[in-house]
Amino acid sequence: MSKTVNILVTCTSRKTRTPLARFRMQDVREKTVAGRSHEWIGRLSANGASQTVASKLYCGEYWSVVRSLPTAAQDFGLTARIWICSAGYGLISPESQICSYSATFSPYERDSVMRGFNTDHRREAAQQWWHNIARWSGPKGSELRSLAAIAHKYPKEPLLVVAAPDYLHALEQDLNGAVAALSDSDLLLIASAGMRDFGNLTDHLLPCDARLQSFLGGARGSLNIRIAKYLLQYMGRGPISLKRQKTQLRRLLSKQPPIEQYHRRVVTDEQVRKFIDVELNRNGAASRSLLLRKFRDSGRACEQSRFAGLYRDMVSDEKIA
């Protein structure tokens, strides 16, 4: 009898169908999390748009790897049970029937569920959103609606969570509930490259970072899911536990070359806006990617999603708004 691993992956902005305006978070004007989630759930429940199974809606490199997980697991004597953390729909399965939508926990995107909240309140807003969306029955094909529910139903099976920090922060309270429900806390494993601190869940973070990118291949955006796929071969060789998988990953990391360091200085949002303003006045057709590269080449640091959000705030039809 094969061992089963519950694997939580995340949604992606890349989809095979373009969402209607009413299924874009930026179209929801409510200011509070309670009001925003209530209106959003109402829109999804009313629907009216064509639906498809989640596994066929998401696309791109990340999801190409996700779709390969069940076969890869089988090759190593495992059964992979896939779950999806969707900012728009909550916890769903690959078989859930959903319509195309645009919602994210990434704070600098226009369709962020935390849009309008300042830095001090974003994490709380994201957690409240996840709590509210989990209370909804969800779309057809969604049996369980929280990570704690997964752990309650499968208390002796490992739960491997594969997510970037923005999504993990939204899931934090739910993950604490999952740990409490598992028969052994060692059964919760979190793959989030480069993340070092996660409150009382820090010990559940697997040691992994950008050093593994050259070894596993692919773009940085698909690194977490590639790490998860690689872990399956370790899991198939013996008992699955946090301690065992940490040891295996540390051994693999020790064999990788160091990460190339970029010594860039941190800047404020206002400094980034001023840079964009000056550059677009020089060249109104300059693309976002070109300006970000020029900004970083000047020795200044700015996360891609943050730069994108500030750029969009200032630009309309390739001109200063």
Short mmCIF file of N, CA and C in Angstrom, two decimals, residues 187-284:
data_model
loop_
_atom_site.label_atom_id
_atom_site.label_comp_id
_atom_site.label_asym_id
_atom_site.label_seq_id
_atom_site.Cartn_x
_atom_site.Cartn_y
_atom_site.Cartn_z
N LEU A 187 4.54 16.16 10.80
CA LEU A 187 3.92 15.85 9.51
C LEU A 187 3.60 17.10 8.70
N LEU A 188 3.80 18.29 9.27
CA LEU A 188 3.62 19.53 8.51
C LEU A 188 4.96 20.01 7.99
N LEU A 189 5.09 20.12 6.67
CA LEU A 189 6.31 20.57 6.02
C LEU A 189 5.96 21.74 5.12
N ILE A 190 6.76 22.81 5.16
CA ILE A 190 6.49 24.00 4.36
C ILE A 190 7.68 24.29 3.46
N ALA A 191 7.43 24.35 2.14
CA ALA A 191 8.46 24.68 1.17
C ALA A 191 8.23 26.10 0.66
N SER A 192 9.08 27.02 1.07
CA SER A 192 8.98 28.42 0.65
C SER A 192 10.40 28.96 0.58
N ALA A 193 10.98 28.90 -0.60
CA ALA A 193 12.40 29.23 -0.79
C ALA A 193 12.76 30.60 -0.24
N GLY A 194 13.77 30.63 0.62
CA GLY A 194 14.29 31.87 1.16
C GLY A 194 13.59 32.36 2.41
N MET A 195 12.44 31.79 2.76
CA MET A 195 11.73 32.24 3.96
C MET A 195 12.42 31.70 5.20
N ARG A 196 12.72 32.57 6.16
CA ARG A 196 13.49 32.18 7.33
C ARG A 196 12.69 32.27 8.63
N ASP A 197 11.68 33.12 8.65
CA ASP A 197 10.93 33.34 9.89
C ASP A 197 9.44 33.26 9.61
N PHE A 198 8.75 32.45 10.42
CA PHE A 198 7.30 32.31 10.26
C PHE A 198 6.65 32.09 11.63
N GLY A 199 7.05 32.96 12.58
CA GLY A 199 6.47 32.89 13.91
C GLY A 199 6.65 31.53 14.56
N ASN A 200 5.60 31.02 15.19
CA ASN A 200 5.72 29.73 15.86
C ASN A 200 5.69 28.56 14.88
N LEU A 201 5.60 28.86 13.57
CA LEU A 201 5.65 27.81 12.55
C LEU A 201 7.02 27.77 11.86
N THR A 202 7.96 28.57 12.36
CA THR A 202 9.28 28.66 11.74
C THR A 202 9.96 27.29 11.62
N ASP A 203 9.80 26.46 12.65
CA ASP A 203 10.46 25.16 12.64
C ASP A 203 9.95 24.25 11.52
N HIS A 204 8.79 24.58 10.96
CA HIS A 204 8.22 23.74 9.90
C HIS A 204 8.71 24.14 8.51
N LEU A 205 9.49 25.23 8.44
CA LEU A 205 10.05 25.66 7.16
C LEU A 205 11.20 24.75 6.75
N LEU A 206 11.10 24.21 5.54
CA LEU A 206 12.18 23.36 5.03
C LEU A 206 13.34 24.25 4.58
N PRO A 207 14.58 23.80 4.77
CA PRO A 207 15.73 24.60 4.32
C PRO A 207 15.84 24.57 2.79
N CYS A 208 15.50 25.67 2.17
CA CYS A 208 15.60 25.75 0.71
C CYS A 208 15.71 27.21 0.30
N ASP A 209 16.49 27.48 -0.72
CA ASP A 209 16.65 28.84 -1.20
C ASP A 209 17.06 28.82 -2.67
N ALA A 210 17.41 30.00 -3.19
CA ALA A 210 17.69 30.15 -4.62
C ALA A 210 18.88 29.34 -5.10
N ARG A 211 19.70 28.80 -4.18
CA ARG A 211 20.82 27.95 -4.61
C ARG A 211 20.34 26.72 -5.36
N LEU A 212 19.10 26.32 -5.13
CA LEU A 212 18.58 25.12 -5.77
C LEU A 212 18.06 25.37 -7.18
N GLN A 213 17.99 26.64 -7.59
CA GLN A 213 17.42 26.93 -8.90
C GLN A 213 18.25 26.34 -10.04
N SER A 214 19.55 26.51 -9.99
CA SER A 214 20.39 25.98 -11.07
C SER A 214 20.36 24.46 -11.09
N PHE A 215 20.18 23.84 -9.92
CA PHE A 215 20.14 22.38 -9.84
C PHE A 215 18.82 21.83 -10.38
N LEU A 216 17.71 22.50 -10.03
CA LEU A 216 16.39 22.00 -10.41
C LEU A 216 15.89 22.56 -11.73
N GLY A 217 16.49 23.68 -12.18
CA GLY A 217 16.08 24.28 -13.44
C GLY A 217 14.84 25.13 -13.29
N GLY A 218 14.39 25.71 -14.40
CA GLY A 218 13.17 26.52 -14.39
C GLY A 218 13.38 27.93 -13.88
N ALA A 219 12.32 28.72 -13.95
CA ALA A 219 12.37 30.10 -13.49
C ALA A 219 12.21 30.17 -11.98
N ARG A 220 12.58 31.31 -11.40
CA ARG A 220 12.48 31.48 -9.95
C ARG A 220 11.04 31.30 -9.46
N GLY A 221 10.07 31.70 -10.28
CA GLY A 221 8.68 31.60 -9.87
C GLY A 221 8.17 30.18 -9.70
N SER A 222 8.87 29.22 -10.28
CA SER A 222 8.45 27.82 -10.14
C SER A 222 9.37 27.03 -9.22
N LEU A 223 10.27 27.72 -8.52
CA LEU A 223 11.25 27.02 -7.70
C LEU A 223 10.60 26.23 -6.57
N ASN A 224 9.64 26.82 -5.86
CA ASN A 224 9.02 26.12 -4.73
C ASN A 224 8.38 24.80 -5.16
N ILE A 225 7.66 24.82 -6.27
CA ILE A 225 6.97 23.61 -6.69
C ILE A 225 7.97 22.58 -7.22
N ARG A 226 9.07 23.01 -7.79
CA ARG A 226 10.10 22.08 -8.24
C ARG A 226 10.80 21.43 -7.04
N ILE A 227 10.96 22.20 -5.97
CA ILE A 227 11.52 21.64 -4.74
C ILE A 227 10.60 20.55 -4.21
N ALA A 228 9.30 20.85 -4.23
CA ALA A 228 8.31 19.87 -3.75
C ALA A 228 8.37 18.59 -4.58
N LYS A 229 8.47 18.75 -5.87
CA LYS A 229 8.53 17.57 -6.75
C LYS A 229 9.79 16.75 -6.47
N TYR A 230 10.90 17.44 -6.25
CA TYR A 230 12.16 16.73 -5.96
C TYR A 230 12.07 16.00 -4.62
N LEU A 231 11.36 16.60 -3.67
CA LEU A 231 11.21 15.98 -2.35
C LEU A 231 10.50 14.63 -2.41
N LEU A 232 9.66 14.44 -3.42
CA LEU A 232 8.90 13.20 -3.52
C LEU A 232 9.79 11.98 -3.58
N GLN A 233 10.94 12.11 -4.25
CA GLN A 233 11.82 10.96 -4.34
C GLN A 233 12.42 10.60 -2.98
N TYR A 234 12.70 11.63 -2.16
CA TYR A 234 13.17 11.38 -0.80
C TYR A 234 12.07 10.70 0.02
N MET A 235 10.85 11.22 -0.11
CA MET A 235 9.73 10.70 0.66
C MET A 235 9.43 9.25 0.32
N GLY A 236 9.70 8.88 -0.91
CA GLY A 236 9.42 7.51 -1.33
C GLY A 236 10.42 6.49 -0.79
N ARG A 237 11.55 6.97 -0.27
CA ARG A 237 12.61 6.06 0.17
C ARG A 237 12.47 5.63 1.63
N GLY A 238 11.65 6.29 2.39
CA GLY A 238 11.55 5.93 3.81
C GLY A 238 10.47 6.72 4.50
N PRO A 239 10.49 6.76 5.81
CA PRO A 239 9.48 7.51 6.57
C PRO A 239 9.48 8.98 6.19
N ILE A 240 8.30 9.57 6.19
CA ILE A 240 8.16 10.99 5.85
C ILE A 240 8.04 11.79 7.14
N SER A 241 8.97 12.70 7.35
CA SER A 241 8.92 13.54 8.55
C SER A 241 9.69 14.82 8.29
N LEU A 242 9.37 15.84 9.05
CA LEU A 242 10.03 17.13 8.92
C LEU A 242 11.54 16.99 9.13
N LYS A 243 11.93 16.30 10.19
CA LYS A 243 13.35 16.15 10.50
C LYS A 243 14.09 15.44 9.38
N ARG A 244 13.54 14.38 8.86
CA ARG A 244 14.20 13.60 7.81
C ARG A 244 14.34 14.41 6.52
N GLN A 245 13.27 15.10 6.10
CA GLN A 245 13.34 15.88 4.87
C GLN A 245 14.25 17.11 5.02
N LYS A 246 14.31 17.68 6.22
CA LYS A 246 15.25 18.78 6.45
C LYS A 246 16.69 18.33 6.26
N THR A 247 17.01 17.18 6.81
CA THR A 247 18.38 16.64 6.69
C THR A 247 18.73 16.42 5.22
N GLN A 248 17.80 15.87 4.47
CA GLN A 248 18.06 15.60 3.06
C GLN A 248 18.26 16.88 2.26
N LEU A 249 17.47 17.89 2.54
CA LEU A 249 17.61 19.15 1.81
C LEU A 249 18.89 19.89 2.20
N ARG A 250 19.25 19.84 3.46
CA ARG A 250 20.50 20.50 3.89
C ARG A 250 21.69 19.85 3.19
N ARG A 251 21.64 18.56 3.05
CA ARG A 251 22.71 17.85 2.35
C ARG A 251 22.79 18.29 0.89
N LEU A 252 21.63 18.44 0.26
CA LEU A 252 21.59 18.87 -1.13
C LEU A 252 22.07 20.32 -1.26
N LEU A 253 21.66 21.20 -0.34
CA LEU A 253 22.07 22.59 -0.38
C LEU A 253 23.58 22.75 -0.22
N SER A 254 24.18 21.90 0.60
CA SER A 254 25.63 22.00 0.86
C SER A 254 26.46 21.74 -0.39
N LYS A 255 25.85 21.11 -1.38
CA LYS A 255 26.57 20.77 -2.61
C LYS A 255 26.39 21.84 -3.70
N GLN A 256 25.58 22.87 -3.40
CA GLN A 256 25.30 23.88 -4.42
C GLN A 256 26.23 25.09 -4.28
N PRO A 257 26.50 25.77 -5.39
CA PRO A 257 27.33 26.99 -5.33
C PRO A 257 26.57 28.09 -4.60
N PRO A 258 27.29 29.08 -4.05
CA PRO A 258 26.62 30.16 -3.31
C PRO A 258 25.75 31.01 -4.23
N ILE A 259 24.76 31.67 -3.64
CA ILE A 259 23.89 32.56 -4.39
C ILE A 259 24.66 33.83 -4.74
N GLU A 260 24.51 34.28 -5.97
CA GLU A 260 25.16 35.52 -6.39
C GLU A 260 24.54 36.68 -5.61
N GLN A 261 25.38 37.47 -4.97
CA GLN A 261 24.89 38.56 -4.13
C GLN A 261 24.83 39.88 -4.89
N TYR A 262 23.73 40.61 -4.70
CA TYR A 262 23.58 41.94 -5.28
C TYR A 262 23.49 42.93 -4.13
N HIS A 263 24.44 43.84 -4.05
CA HIS A 263 24.48 44.81 -2.96
C HIS A 263 23.75 46.08 -3.39
N ARG A 264 22.44 46.05 -3.21
CA ARG A 264 21.62 47.18 -3.61
C ARG A 264 21.03 47.84 -2.37
N ARG A 265 20.83 49.14 -2.44
CA ARG A 265 20.28 49.85 -1.29
C ARG A 265 18.76 49.90 -1.37
N VAL A 266 18.12 49.77 -0.22
CA VAL A 266 16.67 49.78 -0.12
C VAL A 266 16.16 51.22 -0.25
N VAL A 267 15.05 51.41 -0.95
CA VAL A 267 14.50 52.74 -1.16
C VAL A 267 13.01 52.76 -0.79
N THR A 268 12.46 53.95 -0.64
CA THR A 268 11.05 54.11 -0.30
C THR A 268 10.18 54.08 -1.55
N ASP A 269 8.87 53.93 -1.36
CA ASP A 269 7.93 53.96 -2.49
C ASP A 269 8.01 55.28 -3.22
N GLU A 270 8.16 56.37 -2.47
CA GLU A 270 8.21 57.69 -3.09
C GLU A 270 9.43 57.83 -3.99
N GLN A 271 10.57 57.25 -3.58
CA GLN A 271 11.77 57.31 -4.39
C GLN A 271 11.59 56.51 -5.69
N VAL A 272 10.88 55.40 -5.59
CA VAL A 272 10.62 54.60 -6.78
C VAL A 272 9.70 55.37 -7.72
N ARG A 273 8.66 55.99 -7.19
CA ARG A 273 7.73 56.78 -8.02
C ARG A 273 8.47 57.92 -8.74
N LYS A 274 9.37 58.58 -8.01
CA LYS A 274 10.12 59.69 -8.61
C LYS A 274 10.97 59.19 -9.77
N PHE A 275 11.60 58.02 -9.58
CA PHE A 275 12.41 57.43 -10.65
C PHE A 275 11.55 57.15 -11.89
N ILE A 276 10.38 56.53 -11.67
CA ILE A 276 9.48 56.20 -12.78
C ILE A 276 9.03 57.47 -13.50
N ASP A 277 8.69 58.48 -12.72
CA ASP A 277 8.24 59.76 -13.28
C ASP A 277 9.31 60.35 -14.19
N VAL A 278 10.55 60.42 -13.70
CA VAL A 278 11.65 61.00 -14.47
C VAL A 278 11.90 60.20 -15.75
N GLU A 279 11.93 58.87 -15.62
CA GLU A 279 12.24 58.03 -16.78
C GLU A 279 11.15 58.07 -17.85
N LEU A 280 9.89 58.11 -17.41
CA LEU A 280 8.80 58.16 -18.39
C LEU A 280 8.70 59.53 -19.06
N ASN A 281 9.14 60.57 -18.38
CA ASN A 281 9.20 61.88 -19.02
C ASN A 281 10.28 61.90 -20.09
N ARG A 282 11.30 61.09 -19.90
CA ARG A 282 12.37 60.98 -20.91
C ARG A 282 11.94 60.10 -22.07
N ASN A 283 11.26 59.01 -21.73
CA ASN A 283 10.85 58.04 -22.74
C ASN A 283 9.50 57.46 -22.34
N GLY A 284 8.43 58.03 -22.87
CA GLY A 284 7.08 57.61 -22.48
C GLY A 284 6.74 56.19 -22.86
#
